[in-house]
XYZ file of C-alpha atoms in Angstrom:
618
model
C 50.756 15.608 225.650
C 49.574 18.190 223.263
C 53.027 19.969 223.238
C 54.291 16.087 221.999
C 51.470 16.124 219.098
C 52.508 19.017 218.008
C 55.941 18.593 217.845
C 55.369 15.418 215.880
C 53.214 17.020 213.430
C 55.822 19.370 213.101
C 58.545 16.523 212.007
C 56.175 15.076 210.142
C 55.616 18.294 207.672
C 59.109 18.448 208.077
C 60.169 15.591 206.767
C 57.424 15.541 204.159
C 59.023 19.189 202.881
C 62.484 17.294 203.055
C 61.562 14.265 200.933
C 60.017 16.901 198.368
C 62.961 18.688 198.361
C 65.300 15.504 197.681
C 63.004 14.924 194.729
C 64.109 18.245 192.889
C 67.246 19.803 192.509
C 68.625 21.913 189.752
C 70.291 20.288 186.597
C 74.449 21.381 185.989
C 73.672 25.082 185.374
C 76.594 27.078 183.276
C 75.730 29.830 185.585
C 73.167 30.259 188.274
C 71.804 33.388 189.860
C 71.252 34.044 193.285
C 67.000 33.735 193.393
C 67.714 29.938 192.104
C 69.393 29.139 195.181
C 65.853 30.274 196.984
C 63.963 27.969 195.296
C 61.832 25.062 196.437
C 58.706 22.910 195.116
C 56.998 24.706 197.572
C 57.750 28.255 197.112
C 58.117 28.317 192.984
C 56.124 30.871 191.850
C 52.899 30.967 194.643
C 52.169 34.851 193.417
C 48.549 35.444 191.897
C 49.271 35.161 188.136
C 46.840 37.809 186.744
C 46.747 41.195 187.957
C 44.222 42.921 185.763
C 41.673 40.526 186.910
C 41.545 39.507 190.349
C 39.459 37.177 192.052
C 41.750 36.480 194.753
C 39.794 34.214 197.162
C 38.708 31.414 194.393
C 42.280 29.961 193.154
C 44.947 27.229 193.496
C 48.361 27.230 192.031
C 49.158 23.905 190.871
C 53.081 25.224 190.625
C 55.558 22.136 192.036
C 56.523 19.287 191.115
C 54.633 17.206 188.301
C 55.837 13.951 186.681
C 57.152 14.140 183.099
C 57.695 11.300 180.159
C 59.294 11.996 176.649
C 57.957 9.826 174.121
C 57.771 9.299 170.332
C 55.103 11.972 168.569
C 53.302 9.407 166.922
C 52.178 7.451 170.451
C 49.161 9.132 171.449
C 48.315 6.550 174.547
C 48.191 8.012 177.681
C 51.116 7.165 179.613
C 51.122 5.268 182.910
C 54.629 5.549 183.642
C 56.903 8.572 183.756
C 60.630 9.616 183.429
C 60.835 11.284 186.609
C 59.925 15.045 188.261
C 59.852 18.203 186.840
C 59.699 21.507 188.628
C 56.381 23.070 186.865
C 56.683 26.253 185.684
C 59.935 25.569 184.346
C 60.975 24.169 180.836
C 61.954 20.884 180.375
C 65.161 22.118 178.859
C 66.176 24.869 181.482
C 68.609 23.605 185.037
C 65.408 24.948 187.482
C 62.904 21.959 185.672
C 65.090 19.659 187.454
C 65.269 17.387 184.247
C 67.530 19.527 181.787
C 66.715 17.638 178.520
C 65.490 18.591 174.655
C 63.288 17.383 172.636
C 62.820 17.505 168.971
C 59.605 17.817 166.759
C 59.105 13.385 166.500
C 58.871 13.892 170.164
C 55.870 14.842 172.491
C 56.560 15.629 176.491
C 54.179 14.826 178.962
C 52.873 15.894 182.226
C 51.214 14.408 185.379
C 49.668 15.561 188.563
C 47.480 13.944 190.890
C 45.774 16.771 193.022
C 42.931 17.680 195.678
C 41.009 20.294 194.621
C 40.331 23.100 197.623
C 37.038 23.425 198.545
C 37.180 27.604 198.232
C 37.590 26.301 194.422
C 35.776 23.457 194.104
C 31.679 24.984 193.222
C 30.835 26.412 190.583
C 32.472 26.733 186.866
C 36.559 25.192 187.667
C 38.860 26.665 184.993
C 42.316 25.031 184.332
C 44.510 27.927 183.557
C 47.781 28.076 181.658
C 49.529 31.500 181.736
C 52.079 30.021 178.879
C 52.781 26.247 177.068
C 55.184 26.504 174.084
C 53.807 24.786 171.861
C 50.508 22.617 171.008
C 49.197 21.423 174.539
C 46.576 18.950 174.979
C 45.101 18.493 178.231
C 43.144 15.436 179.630
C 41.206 15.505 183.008
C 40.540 12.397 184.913
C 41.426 10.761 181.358
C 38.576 13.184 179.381
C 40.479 15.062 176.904
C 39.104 18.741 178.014
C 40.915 20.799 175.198
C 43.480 21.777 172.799
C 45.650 24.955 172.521
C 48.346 26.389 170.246
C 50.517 29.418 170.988
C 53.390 29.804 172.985
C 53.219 33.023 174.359
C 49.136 33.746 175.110
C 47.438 32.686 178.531
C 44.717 30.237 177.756
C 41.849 28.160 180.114
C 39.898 25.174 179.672
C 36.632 24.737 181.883
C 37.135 21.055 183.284
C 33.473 21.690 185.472
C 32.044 18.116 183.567
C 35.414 16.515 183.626
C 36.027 16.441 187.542
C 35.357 14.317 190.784
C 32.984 15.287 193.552
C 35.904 14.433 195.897
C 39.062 12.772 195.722
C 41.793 13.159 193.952
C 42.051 14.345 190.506
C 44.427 13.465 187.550
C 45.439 15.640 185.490
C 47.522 15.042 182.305
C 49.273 16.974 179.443
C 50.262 16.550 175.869
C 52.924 19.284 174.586
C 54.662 19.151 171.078
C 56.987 21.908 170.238
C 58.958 21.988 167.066
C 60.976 24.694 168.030
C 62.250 25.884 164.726
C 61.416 23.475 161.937
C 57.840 24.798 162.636
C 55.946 27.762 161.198
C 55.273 28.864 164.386
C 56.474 32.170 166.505
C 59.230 31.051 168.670
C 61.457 34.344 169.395
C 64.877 33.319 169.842
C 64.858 29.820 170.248
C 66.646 27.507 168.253
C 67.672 23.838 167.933
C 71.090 24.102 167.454
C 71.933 27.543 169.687
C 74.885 29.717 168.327
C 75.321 33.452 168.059
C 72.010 35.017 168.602
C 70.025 32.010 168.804
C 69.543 30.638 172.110
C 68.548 27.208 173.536
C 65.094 25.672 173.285
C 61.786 26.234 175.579
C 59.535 24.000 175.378
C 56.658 23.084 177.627
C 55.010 24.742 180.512
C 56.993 27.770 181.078
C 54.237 29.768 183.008
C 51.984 29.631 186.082
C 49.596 26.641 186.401
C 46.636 27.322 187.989
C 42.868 26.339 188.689
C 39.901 29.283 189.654
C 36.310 29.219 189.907
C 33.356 31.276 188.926
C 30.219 31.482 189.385
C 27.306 30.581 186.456
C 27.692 34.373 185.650
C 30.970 35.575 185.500
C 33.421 38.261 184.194
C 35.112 36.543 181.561
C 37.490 39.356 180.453
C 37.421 43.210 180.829
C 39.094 45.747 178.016
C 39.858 49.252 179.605
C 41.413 52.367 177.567
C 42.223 55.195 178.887
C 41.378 58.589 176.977
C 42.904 61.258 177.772
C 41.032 63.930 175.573
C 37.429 63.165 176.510
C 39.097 62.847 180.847
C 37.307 59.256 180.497
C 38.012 55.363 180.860
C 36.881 53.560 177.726
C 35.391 49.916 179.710
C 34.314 46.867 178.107
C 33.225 43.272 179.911
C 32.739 40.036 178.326
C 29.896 38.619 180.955
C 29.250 34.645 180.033
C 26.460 33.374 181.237
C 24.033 36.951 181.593
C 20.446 37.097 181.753
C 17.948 39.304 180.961
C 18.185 42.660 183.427
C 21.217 42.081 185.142
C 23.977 44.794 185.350
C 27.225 45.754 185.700
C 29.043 48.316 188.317
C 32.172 49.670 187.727
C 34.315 51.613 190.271
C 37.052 53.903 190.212
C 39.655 54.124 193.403
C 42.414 56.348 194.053
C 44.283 55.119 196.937
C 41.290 53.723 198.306
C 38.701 56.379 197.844
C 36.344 56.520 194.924
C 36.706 58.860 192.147
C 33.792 57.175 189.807
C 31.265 54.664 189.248
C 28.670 54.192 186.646
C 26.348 50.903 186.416
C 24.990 49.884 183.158
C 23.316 47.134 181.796
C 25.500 43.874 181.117
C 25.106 44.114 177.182
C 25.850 47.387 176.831
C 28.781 46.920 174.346
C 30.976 50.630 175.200
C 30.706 52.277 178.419
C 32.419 55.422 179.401
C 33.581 56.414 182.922
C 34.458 59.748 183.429
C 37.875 60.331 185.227
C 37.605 64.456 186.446
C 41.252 65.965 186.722
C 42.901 62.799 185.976
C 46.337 62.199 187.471
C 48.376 61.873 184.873
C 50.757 58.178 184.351
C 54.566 58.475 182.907
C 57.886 56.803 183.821
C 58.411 59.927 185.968
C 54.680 59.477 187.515
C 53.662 56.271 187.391
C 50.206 56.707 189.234
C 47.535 54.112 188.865
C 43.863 53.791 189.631
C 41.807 50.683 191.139
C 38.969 49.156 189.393
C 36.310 47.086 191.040
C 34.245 45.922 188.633
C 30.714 43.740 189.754
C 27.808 41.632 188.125
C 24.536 42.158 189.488
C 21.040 40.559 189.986
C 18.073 42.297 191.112
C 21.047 44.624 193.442
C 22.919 41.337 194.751
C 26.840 40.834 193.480
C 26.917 38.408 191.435
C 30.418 38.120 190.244
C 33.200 40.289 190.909
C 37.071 41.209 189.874
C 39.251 43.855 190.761
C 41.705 45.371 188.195
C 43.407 48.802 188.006
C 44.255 51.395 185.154
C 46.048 54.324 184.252
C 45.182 57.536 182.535
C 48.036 58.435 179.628
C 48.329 59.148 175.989
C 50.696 58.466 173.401
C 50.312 60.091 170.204
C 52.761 61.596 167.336
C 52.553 64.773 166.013
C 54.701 67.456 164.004
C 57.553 69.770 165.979
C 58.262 73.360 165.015
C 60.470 72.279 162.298
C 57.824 70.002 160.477
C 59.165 66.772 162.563
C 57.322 63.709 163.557
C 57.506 63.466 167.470
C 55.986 60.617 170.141
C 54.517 62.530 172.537
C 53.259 60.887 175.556
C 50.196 62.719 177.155
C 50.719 65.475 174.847
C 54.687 66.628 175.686
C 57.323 65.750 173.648
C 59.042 62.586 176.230
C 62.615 60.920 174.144
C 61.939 57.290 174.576
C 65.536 55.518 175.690
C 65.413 51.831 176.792
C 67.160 48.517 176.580
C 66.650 45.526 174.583
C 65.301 42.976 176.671
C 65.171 39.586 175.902
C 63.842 38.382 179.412
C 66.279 35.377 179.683
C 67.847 33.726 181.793
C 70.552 31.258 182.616
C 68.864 28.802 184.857
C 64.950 29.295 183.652
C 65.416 30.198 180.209
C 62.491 32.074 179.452
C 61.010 31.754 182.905
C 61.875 34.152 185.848
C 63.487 32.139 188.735
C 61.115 34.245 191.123
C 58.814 37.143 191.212
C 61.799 39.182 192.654
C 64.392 38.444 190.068
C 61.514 38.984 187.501
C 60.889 42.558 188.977
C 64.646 43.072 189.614
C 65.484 43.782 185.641
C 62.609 46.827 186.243
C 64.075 48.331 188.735
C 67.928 48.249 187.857
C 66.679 49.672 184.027
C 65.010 52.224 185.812
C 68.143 52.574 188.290
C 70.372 53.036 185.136
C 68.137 55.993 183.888
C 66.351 54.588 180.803
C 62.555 55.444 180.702
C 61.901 52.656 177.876
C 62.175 48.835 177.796
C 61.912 47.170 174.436
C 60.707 43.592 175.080
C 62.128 41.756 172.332
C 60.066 39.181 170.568
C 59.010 37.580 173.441
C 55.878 37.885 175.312
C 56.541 38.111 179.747
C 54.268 36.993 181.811
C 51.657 39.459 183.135
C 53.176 40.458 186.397
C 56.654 41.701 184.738
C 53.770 44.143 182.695
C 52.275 45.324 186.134
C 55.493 45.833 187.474
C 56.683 48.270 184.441
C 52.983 50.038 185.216
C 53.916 49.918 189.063
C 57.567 51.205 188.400
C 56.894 53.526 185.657
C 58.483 51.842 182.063
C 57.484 52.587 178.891
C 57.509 49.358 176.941
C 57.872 48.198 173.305
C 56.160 45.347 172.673
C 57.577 43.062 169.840
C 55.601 39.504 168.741
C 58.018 37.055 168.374
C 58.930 36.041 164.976
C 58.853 33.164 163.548
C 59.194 30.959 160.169
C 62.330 32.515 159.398
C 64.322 32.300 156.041
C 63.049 33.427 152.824
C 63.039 37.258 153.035
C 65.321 39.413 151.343
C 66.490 42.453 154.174
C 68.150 45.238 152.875
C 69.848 47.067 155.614
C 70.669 50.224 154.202
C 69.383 52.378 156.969
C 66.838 54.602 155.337
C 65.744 52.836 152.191
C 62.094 51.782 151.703
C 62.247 48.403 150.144
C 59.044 46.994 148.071
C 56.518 44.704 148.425
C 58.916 41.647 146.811
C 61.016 41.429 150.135
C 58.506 40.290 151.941
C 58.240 36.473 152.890
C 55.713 34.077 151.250
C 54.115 32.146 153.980
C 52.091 29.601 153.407
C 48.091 29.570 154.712
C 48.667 27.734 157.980
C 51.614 30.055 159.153
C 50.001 33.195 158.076
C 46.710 31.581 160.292
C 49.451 30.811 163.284
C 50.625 34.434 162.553
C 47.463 36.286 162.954
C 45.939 34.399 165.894
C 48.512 34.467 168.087
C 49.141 38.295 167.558
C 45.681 38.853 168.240
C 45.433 37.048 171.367
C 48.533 38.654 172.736
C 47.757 42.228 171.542
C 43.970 41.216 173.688
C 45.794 39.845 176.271
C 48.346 42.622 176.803
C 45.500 44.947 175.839
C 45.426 46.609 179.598
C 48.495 47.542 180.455
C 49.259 51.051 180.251
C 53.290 50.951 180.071
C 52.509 49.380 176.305
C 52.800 52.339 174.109
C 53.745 50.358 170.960
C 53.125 47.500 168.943
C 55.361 46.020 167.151
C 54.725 43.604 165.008
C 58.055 42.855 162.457
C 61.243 42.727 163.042
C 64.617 42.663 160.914
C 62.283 41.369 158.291
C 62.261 37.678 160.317
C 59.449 35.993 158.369
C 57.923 39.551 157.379
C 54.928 38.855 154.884
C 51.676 41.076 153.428
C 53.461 43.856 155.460
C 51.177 46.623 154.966
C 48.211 44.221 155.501
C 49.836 43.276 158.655
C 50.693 46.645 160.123
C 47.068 48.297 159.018
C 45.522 45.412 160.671
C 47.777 46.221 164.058
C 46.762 49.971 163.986
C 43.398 49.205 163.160
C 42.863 46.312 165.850
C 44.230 49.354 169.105
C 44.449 52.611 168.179
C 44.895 54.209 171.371
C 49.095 52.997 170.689
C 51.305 53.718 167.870
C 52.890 50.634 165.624
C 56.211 50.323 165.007
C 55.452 48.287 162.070
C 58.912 46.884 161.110
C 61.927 47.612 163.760
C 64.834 46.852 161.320
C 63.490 45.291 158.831
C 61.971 45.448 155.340
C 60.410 49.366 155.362
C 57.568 48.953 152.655
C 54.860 49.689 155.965
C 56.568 51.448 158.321
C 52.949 52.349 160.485
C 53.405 54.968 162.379
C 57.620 54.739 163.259
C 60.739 54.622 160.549
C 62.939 52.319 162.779
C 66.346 51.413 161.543
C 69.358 49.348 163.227
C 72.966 50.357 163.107
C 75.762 48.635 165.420
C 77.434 49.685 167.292
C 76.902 53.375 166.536
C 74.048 55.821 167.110
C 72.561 56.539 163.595
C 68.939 57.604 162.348
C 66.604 57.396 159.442
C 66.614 60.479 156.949
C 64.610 62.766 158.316
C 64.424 64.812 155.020
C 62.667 61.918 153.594
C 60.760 60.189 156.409
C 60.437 63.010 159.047
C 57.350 64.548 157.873
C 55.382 61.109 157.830
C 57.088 58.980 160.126
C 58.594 59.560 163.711
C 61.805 58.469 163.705
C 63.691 55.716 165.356
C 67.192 53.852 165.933
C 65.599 50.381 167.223
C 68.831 48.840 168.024
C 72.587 49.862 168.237
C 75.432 49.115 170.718
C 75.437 45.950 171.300
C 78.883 46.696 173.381
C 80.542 43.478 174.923
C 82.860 43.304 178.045
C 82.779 39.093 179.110
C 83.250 38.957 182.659
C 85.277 36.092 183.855
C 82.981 33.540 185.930
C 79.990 35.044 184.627
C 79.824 33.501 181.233
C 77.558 31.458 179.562
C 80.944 29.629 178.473
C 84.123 30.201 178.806
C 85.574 31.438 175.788
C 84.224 32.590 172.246
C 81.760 35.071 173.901
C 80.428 37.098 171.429
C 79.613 41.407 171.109
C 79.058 43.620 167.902
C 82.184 45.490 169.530
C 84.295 44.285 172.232
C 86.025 45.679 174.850
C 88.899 44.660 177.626
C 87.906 46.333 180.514
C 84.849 48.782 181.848
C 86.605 51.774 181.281
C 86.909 51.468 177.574
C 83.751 50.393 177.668
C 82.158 53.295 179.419
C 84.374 55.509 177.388
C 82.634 53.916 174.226
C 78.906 54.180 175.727
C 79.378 57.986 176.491
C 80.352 58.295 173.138
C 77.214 56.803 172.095
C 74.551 58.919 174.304
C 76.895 62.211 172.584
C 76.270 61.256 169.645
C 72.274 60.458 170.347
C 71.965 64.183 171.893
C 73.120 65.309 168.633
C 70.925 63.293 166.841
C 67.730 64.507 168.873
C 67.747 68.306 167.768
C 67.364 66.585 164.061
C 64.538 64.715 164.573
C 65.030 61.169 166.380
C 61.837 60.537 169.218
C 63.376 57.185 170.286
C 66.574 54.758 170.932
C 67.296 51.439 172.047
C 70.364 49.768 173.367
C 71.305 46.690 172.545
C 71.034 44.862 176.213
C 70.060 44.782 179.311
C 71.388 41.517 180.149
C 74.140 38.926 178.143
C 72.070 36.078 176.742
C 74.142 32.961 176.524
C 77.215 33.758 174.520
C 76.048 37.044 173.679
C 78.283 39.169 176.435
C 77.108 42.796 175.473
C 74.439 43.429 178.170
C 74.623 46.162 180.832
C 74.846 43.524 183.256
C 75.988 39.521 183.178
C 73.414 36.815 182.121
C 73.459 35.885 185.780
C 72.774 39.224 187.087
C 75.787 39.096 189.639
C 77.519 42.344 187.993
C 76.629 45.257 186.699
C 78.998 46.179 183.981
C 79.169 50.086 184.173
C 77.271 51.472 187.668
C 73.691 52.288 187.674
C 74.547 55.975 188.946
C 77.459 56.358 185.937
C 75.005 55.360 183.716
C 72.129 57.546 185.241
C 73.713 60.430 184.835
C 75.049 59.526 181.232
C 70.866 59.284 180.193
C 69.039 61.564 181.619
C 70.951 64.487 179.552
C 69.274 62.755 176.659
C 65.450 63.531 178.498
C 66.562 67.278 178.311
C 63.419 69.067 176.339
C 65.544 71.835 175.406
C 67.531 69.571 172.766
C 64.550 69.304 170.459
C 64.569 73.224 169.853
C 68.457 73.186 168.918
């Protein structure tokens, strides 16, 4: 009898997962890749969204399969009846949503979910979590509108404690509106009518969904910089909800046995733990530390997270010859990396998987760059802990937007003036600044992110020098690359120029004493590869080629001519990319991720002569 039961509960799942299943399926893709084929409501994204601050018992992904509705901007009623499903974290537009549409700025898309909140989850404080919603999101719980948020690349929360049920089930709903690009808003490279460079539209929940708890007191957010000269981790905690004598413990791990701890009191604003003979992090060494950090009352945890950091150091600084050099944890290290735009063909901006998100890492790293530069997009926070895991310097770019209106001279080299520069109005310059600010916080812990950048190719580049001061002034423990391309009047800390396809450099009689210098882009070498295109004809490279020999011929070229270019002065390059985007076919690999054009070992051996420290005393 009991073998019978369970046999029928075992159908009965069964065909519960089956029915799910039948609900979803992808949208005609161009092109697919092979995690999409892995993919089910149930299995889309389950991994813990954010790993510098872990409470790993007290969550719930709400990832799967929501109801959507497009309807006009202006109605503001909250719908009762819906389109259809969408596969949440995907974007409305992209094959894995399930729905494939667009929408335009006179429309608004909307979400529903009816869920049952687990008890592990449901006491205390309940936060609704959003790692990413391009653009404005409103969000009503149980029909109480609970909050409003703008930005399409920053994690926000909403605590929706007062707006749930004891028990039952509980609706949530949400209000996006995305204007893509006729708004002022940072979008990257989306654009309503794709072509060239430009890629197709994201709009919506893009990101992990997910619900925590916390107790009264709790660890809001934690700030941790490493420095190197003083052998110490720089530690701040935003505690909400402290009272008078309680205190905070902080712990230092490496590979499970402690190295450090200090306690303090919770309002202590700075705290400094010392880190004796520090293990030292770089692409070549990527070793990391755990943090446990705790609240306590009268000795009894209150609250607790667990996090993890890095000790490193990136700083410039003059070479015998009177050169500006990076240096990361004081050595002279050539910083060589791809342009990633962190696309792809079936998700768009979103990752089919974990895997396939970690998978770019480890085939960059394969290929022998030490760099990535993540171009004007913002990942979410796992692909960062995998570059800290794997050992990647990054780049990271905010995404432009509010383009048109600049004037961008191009002559590598030439400082252009204060007139080039766009003139935004209030509101974008207020987009602008916020959402920089929230991403350079957000992004804040990672120690793979050695630069900022916070302009590029002058795409709606305004009060440039107030911009790039600001940036320096807001982390100084990173250099700023303050405009990768574009108009030079505040270069910060790096003199970046862009030349395609060859290897080229700023002047370093002119900029080498007071910048380090840069090639930010270049390459951009094409080879389409039949049934691995975004379409099938009128693919698109700054130079292409018929077949991988020419090509390879042509990238040698380019890392001779960057090992001449070294001795002179230049501290960094990036290729233009790891992957083809759309109808862009000049990536090291296809958009799908099925071939990789030249092989990883080729192109190994190809870099690493660049990393030799004896070319910077030619």
């Amino acid at each position: 009898m009991m073998k019978k039961t369970l046999a029928m509960a075992c159908l009965i799942v069964s065909a519960h997962s089956i029915a799910h299943a039948q609900d979803w399926k992808p949208t005609n893709s161009k092109i697919m890749t092979t995690w999409a084929e892995q993919i089910t409501p149930q299995n889309v994204h389950r991994e813990y969204p954010r790993p510098q601050m872990i409470r790993q018992n007290n969550w719930q992904n709400l990832n799967g399969l929501w109801k959507y509705k497009i309807s006009s901007k202006e109605d503001k009623n909250l719908p009762k009846t819906f389109d259809g499903n969408i596969l949440v974290p995907f974007a409305v537009e992209s094959a894995l949503s399930g729905v494939g549409k667009r929408i335009n700025k006179d429309q608004a898309l909307w979400y529903s979910n009816q869920i049952e909140i687990d008890k592990k989850v449901n006491k205390g404080k309940v936060f609704l979590n959003f790692e990413a919603v391009d653009w404005q999101c409103d969000v009503y719980v149980n029909g109480q509108h609970v909050g409003q948020h703008e930005g399409g690349f920053d994690a926000f929360r909403f605590d929706i404690s007062s707006a749930i049920k004891k028990s039952g089930k509980q609706d949530i709903l949400i209000r996006v509106w995305d204007p893509t690009n006729e708004g002022p808003q940072p979008r990257g490279k989306q654009i309503n009518n794709p072509h060239g460079i430009w890629y197709t539209p994201v709009s919506g929940i893009w990101q992990t969904v997910w619900l925590e708890s916390v107790p009264e007191t709790f660890i809001s957010k934690t700030k941790q910089t490493p420095d190197l000269d003083k052998n110490a981790l720089l530690f701040s905690a935003d505690i909400q909800g402290k009272k008078p004598g309680d205190e905070i413990l902080i712990e230092a791990f490496d590979k499970g046995q402690k190295i450090a701890e200090i306690k303090s009191a919770v309002d202590q604003s700075a705290i400094s733990l010392p880190i004796n003979n520090p293990k030292l992090w770089s692409p070549n060494s990527p070793h990391l530390y755990d943090l446990k950090v705790k609240v306590l009352r009268k000795g009894k945890v209150i609250d607790e997270v667990s996090s993890y950091f890095a000790m490193r150091k990136i700083s410039m600084k003059k070479d015998a010859k009177g050169i500006q050099r990076m240096y990361l944890n004081d050595e002279f290290v050539f910083h060589y990396g791809p342009l990633y735009q962190g696309w792809w063909p079936d998700g768009l901006h979103t990752a089919p998987s974990d895997d396939a998100l970690m998978y770019d890492i480890i085939k960059t790293k394969e290929m022998g760059f030490n760099m990535i530069r993540k171009h004007i997009k913002v990942e979410p926070a796992r692909w960062y802990r995998h570059c800290d895991s794997i050992g990647m310097l990054v780049w990271q770019d905010m995404p432009s937007g509010d383009l048109g209106g600049n004037v961008w001279d191009m002559q590598p080299g030439k400082i252009t003036s204060d007139k080039h520069d766009k003139d935004r109005s209030p509101e974008s310059e207020a987009i602008y600044r916020k959402e920089w600010k929230a991403i350079m916080a957000q992004l804040h812990n990672y120690p793979s992110i050695v630069i900022w950048v916070p302009f590029n190719e002058g795409w709606g580049q305004f009060k440039s020098k107030e911009i790039v001061d600001w940036t320096i002034k807001n982390d100084p423990s990173r250099l700023v690359n303050g405009a990768s391309g574009g108009n030079f009047n505040a270069p910060g800390h790096i003199f970046d120029i862009h030349n395609y396809p060859d290897a080229a450099m700023p002047s370093p009689e002119l900029y080498g004493s007071n910048y380090v210098l840069a090639l930010g882009e270049f390459g951009g070498l094409g080879l389409p590869v039949e049934g691995h295109t975004w379409q099938q004809k009128d693919n698109w490279g700054y130079q292409t080629f018929k077949n991988v020999d020419e090509l390879k011929k042509k990238y040698s070229g380019l890392t001779e001519s960057l090992s001449r270019l070294i001795p002179l002065g230049l501290s960094a390059a990036v290729y233009t990319q790891t992957t083809d985007v759309e109808i862009e076919t000049n990536g090291l690999m296809t958009y799908d991720r099925k071939v990789i054009k030249i092989p990883a070992d080729e192109l190994r051996q190809l870099n690493f002569k660049l990393y030799n420290k004896e070319l910077i005393k030619q």
